[in-house]
PDB file of C-alpha atoms in Angstrom:
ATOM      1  CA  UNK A 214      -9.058   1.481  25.181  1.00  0.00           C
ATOM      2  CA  UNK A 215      -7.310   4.194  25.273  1.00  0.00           C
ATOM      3  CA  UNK A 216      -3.176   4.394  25.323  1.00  0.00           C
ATOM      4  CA  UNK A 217      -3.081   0.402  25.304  1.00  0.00           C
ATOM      5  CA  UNK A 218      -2.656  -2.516  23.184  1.00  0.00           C
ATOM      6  CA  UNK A 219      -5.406  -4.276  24.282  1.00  0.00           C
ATOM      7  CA  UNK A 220      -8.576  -4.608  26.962  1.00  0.00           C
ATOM      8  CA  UNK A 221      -7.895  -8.261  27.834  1.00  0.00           C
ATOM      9  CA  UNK A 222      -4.837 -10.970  27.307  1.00  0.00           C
ATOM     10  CA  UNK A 223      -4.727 -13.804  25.382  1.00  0.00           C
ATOM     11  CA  UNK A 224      -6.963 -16.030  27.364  1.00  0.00           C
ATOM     12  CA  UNK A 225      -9.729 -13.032  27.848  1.00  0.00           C
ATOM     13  CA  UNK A 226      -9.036 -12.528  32.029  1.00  0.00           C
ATOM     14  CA  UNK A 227      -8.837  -8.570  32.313  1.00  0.00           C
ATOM     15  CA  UNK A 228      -7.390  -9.468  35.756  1.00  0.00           C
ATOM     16  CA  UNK A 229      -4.827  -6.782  37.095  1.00  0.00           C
ATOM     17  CA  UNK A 230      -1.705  -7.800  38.790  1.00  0.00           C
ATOM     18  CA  UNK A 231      -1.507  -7.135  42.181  1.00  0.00           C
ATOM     19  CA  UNK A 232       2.171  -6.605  41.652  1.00  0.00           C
ATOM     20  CA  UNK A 233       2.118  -4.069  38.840  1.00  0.00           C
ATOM     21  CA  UNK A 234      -0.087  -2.092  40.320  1.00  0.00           C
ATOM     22  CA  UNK A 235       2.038  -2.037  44.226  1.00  0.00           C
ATOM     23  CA  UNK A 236       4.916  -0.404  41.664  1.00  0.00           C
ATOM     24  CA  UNK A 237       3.142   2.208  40.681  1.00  0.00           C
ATOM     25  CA  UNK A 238       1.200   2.684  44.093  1.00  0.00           C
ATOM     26  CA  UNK A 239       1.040   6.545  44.785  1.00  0.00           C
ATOM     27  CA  UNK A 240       0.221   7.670  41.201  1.00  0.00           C
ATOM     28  CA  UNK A 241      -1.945  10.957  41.815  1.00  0.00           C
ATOM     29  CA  UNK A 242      -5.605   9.724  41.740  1.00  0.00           C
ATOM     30  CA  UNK A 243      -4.245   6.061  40.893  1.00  0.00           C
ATOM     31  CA  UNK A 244      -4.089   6.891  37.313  1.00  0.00           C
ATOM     32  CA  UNK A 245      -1.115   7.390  34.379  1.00  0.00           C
ATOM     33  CA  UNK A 246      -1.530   9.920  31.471  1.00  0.00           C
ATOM     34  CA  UNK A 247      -2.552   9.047  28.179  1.00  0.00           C
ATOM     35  CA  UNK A 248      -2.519  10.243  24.939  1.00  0.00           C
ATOM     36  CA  UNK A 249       0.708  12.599  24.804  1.00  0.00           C
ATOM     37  CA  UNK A 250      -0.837  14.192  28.241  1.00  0.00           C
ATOM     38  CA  UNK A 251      -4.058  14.922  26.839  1.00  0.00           C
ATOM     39  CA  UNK A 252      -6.373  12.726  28.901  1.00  0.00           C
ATOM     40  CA  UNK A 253      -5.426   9.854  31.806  1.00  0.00           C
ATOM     41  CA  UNK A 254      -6.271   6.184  32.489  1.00  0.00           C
ATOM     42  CA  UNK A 255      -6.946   4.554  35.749  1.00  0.00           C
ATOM     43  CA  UNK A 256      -4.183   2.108  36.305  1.00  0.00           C
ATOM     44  CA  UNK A 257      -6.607  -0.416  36.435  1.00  0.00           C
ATOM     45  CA  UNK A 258      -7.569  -0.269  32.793  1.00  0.00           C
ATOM     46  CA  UNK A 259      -4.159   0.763  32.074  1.00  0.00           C
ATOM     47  CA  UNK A 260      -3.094  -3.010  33.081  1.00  0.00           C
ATOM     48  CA  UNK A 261      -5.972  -4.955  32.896  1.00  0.00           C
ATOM     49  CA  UNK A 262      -5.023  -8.466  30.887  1.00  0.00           C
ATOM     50  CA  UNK A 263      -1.451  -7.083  29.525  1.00  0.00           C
ATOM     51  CA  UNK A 264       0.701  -9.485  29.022  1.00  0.00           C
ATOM     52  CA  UNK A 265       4.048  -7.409  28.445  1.00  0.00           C
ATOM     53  CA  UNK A 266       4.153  -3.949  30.129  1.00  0.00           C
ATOM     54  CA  UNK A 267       7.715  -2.136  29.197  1.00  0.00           C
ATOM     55  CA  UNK A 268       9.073   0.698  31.883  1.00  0.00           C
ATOM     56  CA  UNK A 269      10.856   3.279  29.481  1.00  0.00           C
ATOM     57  CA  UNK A 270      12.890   6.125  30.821  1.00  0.00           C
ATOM     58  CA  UNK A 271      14.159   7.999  28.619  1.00  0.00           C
ATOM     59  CA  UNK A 272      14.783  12.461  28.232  1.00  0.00           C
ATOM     60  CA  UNK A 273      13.993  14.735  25.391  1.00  0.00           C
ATOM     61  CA  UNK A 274      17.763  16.151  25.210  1.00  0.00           C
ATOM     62  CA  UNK A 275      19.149  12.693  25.071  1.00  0.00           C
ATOM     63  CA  UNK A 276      19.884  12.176  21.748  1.00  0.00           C
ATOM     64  CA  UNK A 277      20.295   8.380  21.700  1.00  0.00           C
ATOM     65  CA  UNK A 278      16.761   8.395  23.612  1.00  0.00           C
ATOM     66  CA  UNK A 279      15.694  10.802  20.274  1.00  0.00           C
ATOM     67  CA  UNK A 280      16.862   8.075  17.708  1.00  0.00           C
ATOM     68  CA  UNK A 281      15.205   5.383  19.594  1.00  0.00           C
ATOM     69  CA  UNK A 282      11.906   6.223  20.862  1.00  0.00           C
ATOM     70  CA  UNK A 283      10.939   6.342  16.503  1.00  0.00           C
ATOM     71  CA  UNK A 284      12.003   2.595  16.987  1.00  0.00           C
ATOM     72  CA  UNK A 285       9.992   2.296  20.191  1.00  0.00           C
ATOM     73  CA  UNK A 286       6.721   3.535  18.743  1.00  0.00           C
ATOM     74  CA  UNK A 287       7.084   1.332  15.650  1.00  0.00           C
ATOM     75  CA  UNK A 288       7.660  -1.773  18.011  1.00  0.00           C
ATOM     76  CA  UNK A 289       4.269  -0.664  20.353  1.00  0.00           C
ATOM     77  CA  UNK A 290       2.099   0.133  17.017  1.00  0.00           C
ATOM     78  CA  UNK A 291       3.018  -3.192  15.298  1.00  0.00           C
ATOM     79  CA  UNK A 292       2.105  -4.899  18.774  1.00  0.00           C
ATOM     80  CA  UNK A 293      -1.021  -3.046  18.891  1.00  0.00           C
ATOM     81  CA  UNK A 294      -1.870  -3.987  15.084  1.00  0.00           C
ATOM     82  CA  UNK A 295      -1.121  -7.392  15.468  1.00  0.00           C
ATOM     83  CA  UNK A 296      -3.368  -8.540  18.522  1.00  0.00           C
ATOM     84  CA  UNK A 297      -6.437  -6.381  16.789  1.00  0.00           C
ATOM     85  CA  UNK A 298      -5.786  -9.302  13.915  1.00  0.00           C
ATOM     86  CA  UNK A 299      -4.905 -12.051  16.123  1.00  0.00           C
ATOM     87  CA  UNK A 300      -6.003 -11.775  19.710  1.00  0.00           C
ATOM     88  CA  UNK A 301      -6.288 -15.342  20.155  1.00  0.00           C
ATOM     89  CA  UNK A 302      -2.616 -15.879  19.343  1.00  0.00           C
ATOM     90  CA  UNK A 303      -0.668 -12.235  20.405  1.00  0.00           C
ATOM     91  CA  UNK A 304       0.542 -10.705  23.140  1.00  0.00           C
ATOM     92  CA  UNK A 305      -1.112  -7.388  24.275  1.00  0.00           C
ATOM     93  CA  UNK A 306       1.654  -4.807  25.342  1.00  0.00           C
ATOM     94  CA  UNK A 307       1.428  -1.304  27.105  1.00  0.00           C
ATOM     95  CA  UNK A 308       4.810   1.203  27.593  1.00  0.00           C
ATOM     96  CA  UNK A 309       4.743   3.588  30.123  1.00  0.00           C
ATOM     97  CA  UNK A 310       7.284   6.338  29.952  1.00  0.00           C
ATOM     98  CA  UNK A 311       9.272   7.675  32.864  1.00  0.00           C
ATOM     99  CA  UNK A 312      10.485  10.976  32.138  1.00  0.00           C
ATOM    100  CA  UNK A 313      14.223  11.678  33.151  1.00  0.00           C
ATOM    101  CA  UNK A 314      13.949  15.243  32.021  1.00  0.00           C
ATOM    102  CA  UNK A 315      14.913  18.160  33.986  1.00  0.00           C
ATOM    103  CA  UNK A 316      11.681  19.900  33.446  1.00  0.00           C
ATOM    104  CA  UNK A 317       8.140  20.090  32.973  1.00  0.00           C
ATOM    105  CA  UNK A 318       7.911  21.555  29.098  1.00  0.00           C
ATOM    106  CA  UNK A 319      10.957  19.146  28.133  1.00  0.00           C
ATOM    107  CA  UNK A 320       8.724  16.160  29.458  1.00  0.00           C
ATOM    108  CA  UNK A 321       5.391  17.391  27.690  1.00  0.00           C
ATOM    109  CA  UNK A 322       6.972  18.496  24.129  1.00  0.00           C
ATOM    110  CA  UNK A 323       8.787  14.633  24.108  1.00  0.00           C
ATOM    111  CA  UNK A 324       5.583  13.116  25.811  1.00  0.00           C
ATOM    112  CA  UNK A 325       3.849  13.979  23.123  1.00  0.00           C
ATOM    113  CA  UNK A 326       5.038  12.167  20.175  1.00  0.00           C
ATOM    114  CA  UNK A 327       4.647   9.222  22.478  1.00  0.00           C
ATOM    115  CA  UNK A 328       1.324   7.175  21.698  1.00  0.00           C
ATOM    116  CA  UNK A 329       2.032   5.132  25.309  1.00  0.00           C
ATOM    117  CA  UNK A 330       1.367   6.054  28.744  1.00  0.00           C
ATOM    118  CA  UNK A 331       3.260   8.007  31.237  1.00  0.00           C
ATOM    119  CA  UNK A 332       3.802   8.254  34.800  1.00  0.00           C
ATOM    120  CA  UNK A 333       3.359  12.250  35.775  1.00  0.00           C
ATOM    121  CA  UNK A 334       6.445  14.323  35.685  1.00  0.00           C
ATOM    122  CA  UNK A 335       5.830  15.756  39.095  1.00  0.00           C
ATOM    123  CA  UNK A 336       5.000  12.368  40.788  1.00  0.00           C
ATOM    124  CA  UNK A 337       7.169  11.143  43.228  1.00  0.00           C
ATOM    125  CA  UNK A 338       6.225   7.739  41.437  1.00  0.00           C
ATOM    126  CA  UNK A 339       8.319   8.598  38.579  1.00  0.00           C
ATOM    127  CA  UNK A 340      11.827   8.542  41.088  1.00  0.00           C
ATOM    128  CA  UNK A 341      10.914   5.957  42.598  1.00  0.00           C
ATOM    129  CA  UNK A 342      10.340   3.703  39.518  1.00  0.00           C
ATOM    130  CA  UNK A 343      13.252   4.814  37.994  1.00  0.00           C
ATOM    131  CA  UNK A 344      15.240   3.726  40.873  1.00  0.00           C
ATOM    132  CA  UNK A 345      13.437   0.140  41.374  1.00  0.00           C
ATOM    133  CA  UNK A 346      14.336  -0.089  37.643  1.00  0.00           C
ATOM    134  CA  UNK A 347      17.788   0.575  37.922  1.00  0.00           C
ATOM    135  CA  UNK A 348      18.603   3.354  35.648  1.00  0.00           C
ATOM    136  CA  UNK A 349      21.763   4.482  35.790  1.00  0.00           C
ATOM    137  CA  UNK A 350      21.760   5.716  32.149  1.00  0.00           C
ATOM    138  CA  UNK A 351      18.766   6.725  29.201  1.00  0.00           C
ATOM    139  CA  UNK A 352      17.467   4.979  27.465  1.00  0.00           C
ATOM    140  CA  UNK A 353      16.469   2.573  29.296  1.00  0.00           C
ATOM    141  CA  UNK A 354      13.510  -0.213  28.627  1.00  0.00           C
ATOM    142  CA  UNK A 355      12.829  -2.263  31.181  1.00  0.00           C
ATOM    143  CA  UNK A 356      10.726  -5.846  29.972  1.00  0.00           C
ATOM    144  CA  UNK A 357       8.266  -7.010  32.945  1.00  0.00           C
ATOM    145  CA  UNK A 358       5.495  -9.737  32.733  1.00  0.00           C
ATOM    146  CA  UNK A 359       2.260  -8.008  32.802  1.00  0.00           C
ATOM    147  CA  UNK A 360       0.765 -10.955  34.886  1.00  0.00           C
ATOM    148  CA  UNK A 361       3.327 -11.610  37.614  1.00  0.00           C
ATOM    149  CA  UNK A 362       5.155  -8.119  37.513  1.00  0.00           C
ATOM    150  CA  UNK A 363       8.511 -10.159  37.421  1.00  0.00           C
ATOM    151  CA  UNK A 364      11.663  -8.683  35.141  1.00  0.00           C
ATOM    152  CA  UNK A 365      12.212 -10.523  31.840  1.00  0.00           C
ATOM    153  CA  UNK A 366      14.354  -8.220  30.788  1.00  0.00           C
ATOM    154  CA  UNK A 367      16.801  -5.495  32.364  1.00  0.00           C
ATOM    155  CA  UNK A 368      17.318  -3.378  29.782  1.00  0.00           C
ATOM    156  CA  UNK A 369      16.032  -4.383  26.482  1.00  0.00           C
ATOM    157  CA  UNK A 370      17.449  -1.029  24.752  1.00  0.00           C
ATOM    158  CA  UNK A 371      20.251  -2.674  21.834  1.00  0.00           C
ATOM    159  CA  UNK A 372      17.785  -5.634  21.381  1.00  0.00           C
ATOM    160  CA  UNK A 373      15.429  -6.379  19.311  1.00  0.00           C
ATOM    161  CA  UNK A 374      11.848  -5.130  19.440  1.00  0.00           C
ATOM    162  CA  UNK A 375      10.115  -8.253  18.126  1.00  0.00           C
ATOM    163  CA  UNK A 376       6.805  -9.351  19.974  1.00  0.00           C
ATOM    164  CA  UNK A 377       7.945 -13.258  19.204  1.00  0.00           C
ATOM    165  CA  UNK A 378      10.948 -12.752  21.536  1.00  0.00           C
ATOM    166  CA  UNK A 379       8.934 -10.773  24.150  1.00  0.00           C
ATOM    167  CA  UNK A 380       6.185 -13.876  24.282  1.00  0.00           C
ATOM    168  CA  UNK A 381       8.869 -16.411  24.273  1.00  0.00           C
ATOM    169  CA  UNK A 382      10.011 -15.178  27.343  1.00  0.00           C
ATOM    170  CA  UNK A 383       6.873 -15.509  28.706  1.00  0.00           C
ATOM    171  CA  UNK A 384       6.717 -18.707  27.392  1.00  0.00           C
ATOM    172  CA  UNK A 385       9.589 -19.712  29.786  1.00  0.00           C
ATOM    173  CA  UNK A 386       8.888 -17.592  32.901  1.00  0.00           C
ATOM    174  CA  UNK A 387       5.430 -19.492  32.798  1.00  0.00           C
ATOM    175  CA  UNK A 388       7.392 -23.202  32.455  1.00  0.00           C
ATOM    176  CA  UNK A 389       9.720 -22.076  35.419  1.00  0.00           C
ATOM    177  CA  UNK A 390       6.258 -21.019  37.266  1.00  0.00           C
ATOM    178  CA  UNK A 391       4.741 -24.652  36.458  1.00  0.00           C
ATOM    179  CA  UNK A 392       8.193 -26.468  37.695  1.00  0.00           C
ATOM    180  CA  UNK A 393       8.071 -24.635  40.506  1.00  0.00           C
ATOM    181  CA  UNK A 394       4.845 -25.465  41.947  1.00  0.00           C
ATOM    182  CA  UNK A 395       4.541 -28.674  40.692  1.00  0.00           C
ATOM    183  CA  UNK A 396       8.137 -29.037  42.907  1.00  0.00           C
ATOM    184  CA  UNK A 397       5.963 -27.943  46.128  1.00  0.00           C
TER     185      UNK A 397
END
């Protein structure tokens, strides 16, 4: 599958989340670019079964956003290599990469070292994602469960990039889920 961690979760449903996909809602031709730019992914596929999808804005003349998106693509390669070795047991993750450049060749020279996806520069999507995510500042890495398209984390830059955390978190968003229905 091209650009993501996996085709289908941990319990093999390649269901999409209605949510996810409402956030990105107005993507030209409903789909994200792959591979540094060089081909694109219907966001269907793109989100089909992910458990962890990460909203990263970030700018190629940012230098903080320079020394961490080497960190970034460690953390999404590891994630990738683990669930091809245990897709029973790990979580499948996909980044997508909002560009807060200031122009077209800044966001395709940066875009591609990126092996994640990316919302086009000149989609209005890109704004208005940044804005839902609150990003005042870059970087920024923004945590949501793939499922449910809820925030587990606001801002996940300064933490650490383990998977373990990430699916713990999941771990509790799903007890909070089960309290709350078995409360109704």
């Amino acid at each position: 599958r091209s650009g993501g961690a996996s085709a289908s979760s941990q319990s093999g449903s390649s269901a999409v989340c209605t949510e996810l996909l409402k956030l990105f809602k107005g993507v030209p031709n409903d789909k994200l670019l792959a591979k540094g730019g060089m081909s694109t992914i219907s966001l269907s596929r793109a989100f089909a079964g992910v458990d962890l999808v990460f909203l990263y804005a970030s700018a190629h003349w940012c230098g903080p956003c320079r020394k961490y998106t080497p960190q970034l693509i460690k953390f999404y390669n590891d994630a990738r290599h683990a669930y091809s070795r245990d897709p029973k047991n790990a979580k499948t993750v996909e980044i997508v990469f909002l560009s807060a450049d200031h122009d077209l060749n800044g966001f395709k020279n940066y875009y591609a070292t990126m092996p994640w996806l990316a919302v086009p520069f000149d989609s209005s999507v890109r704004e208005r994602l940044m804005s839902h995510i609150k990003v005042t500042g870059v970087p920024r890495l923004v945590c949501l469960d793939g499922r449910s398209g809820k925030t587990l984390e606001s801002n996940s830059v300064g933490r650490a990039l383990e998977l373990g955390r990430y699916a713990k978190m999941i771990e509790e968003e799903d007890r909070r889920s089960q309290r709350r229905s078995s409360n109704h």
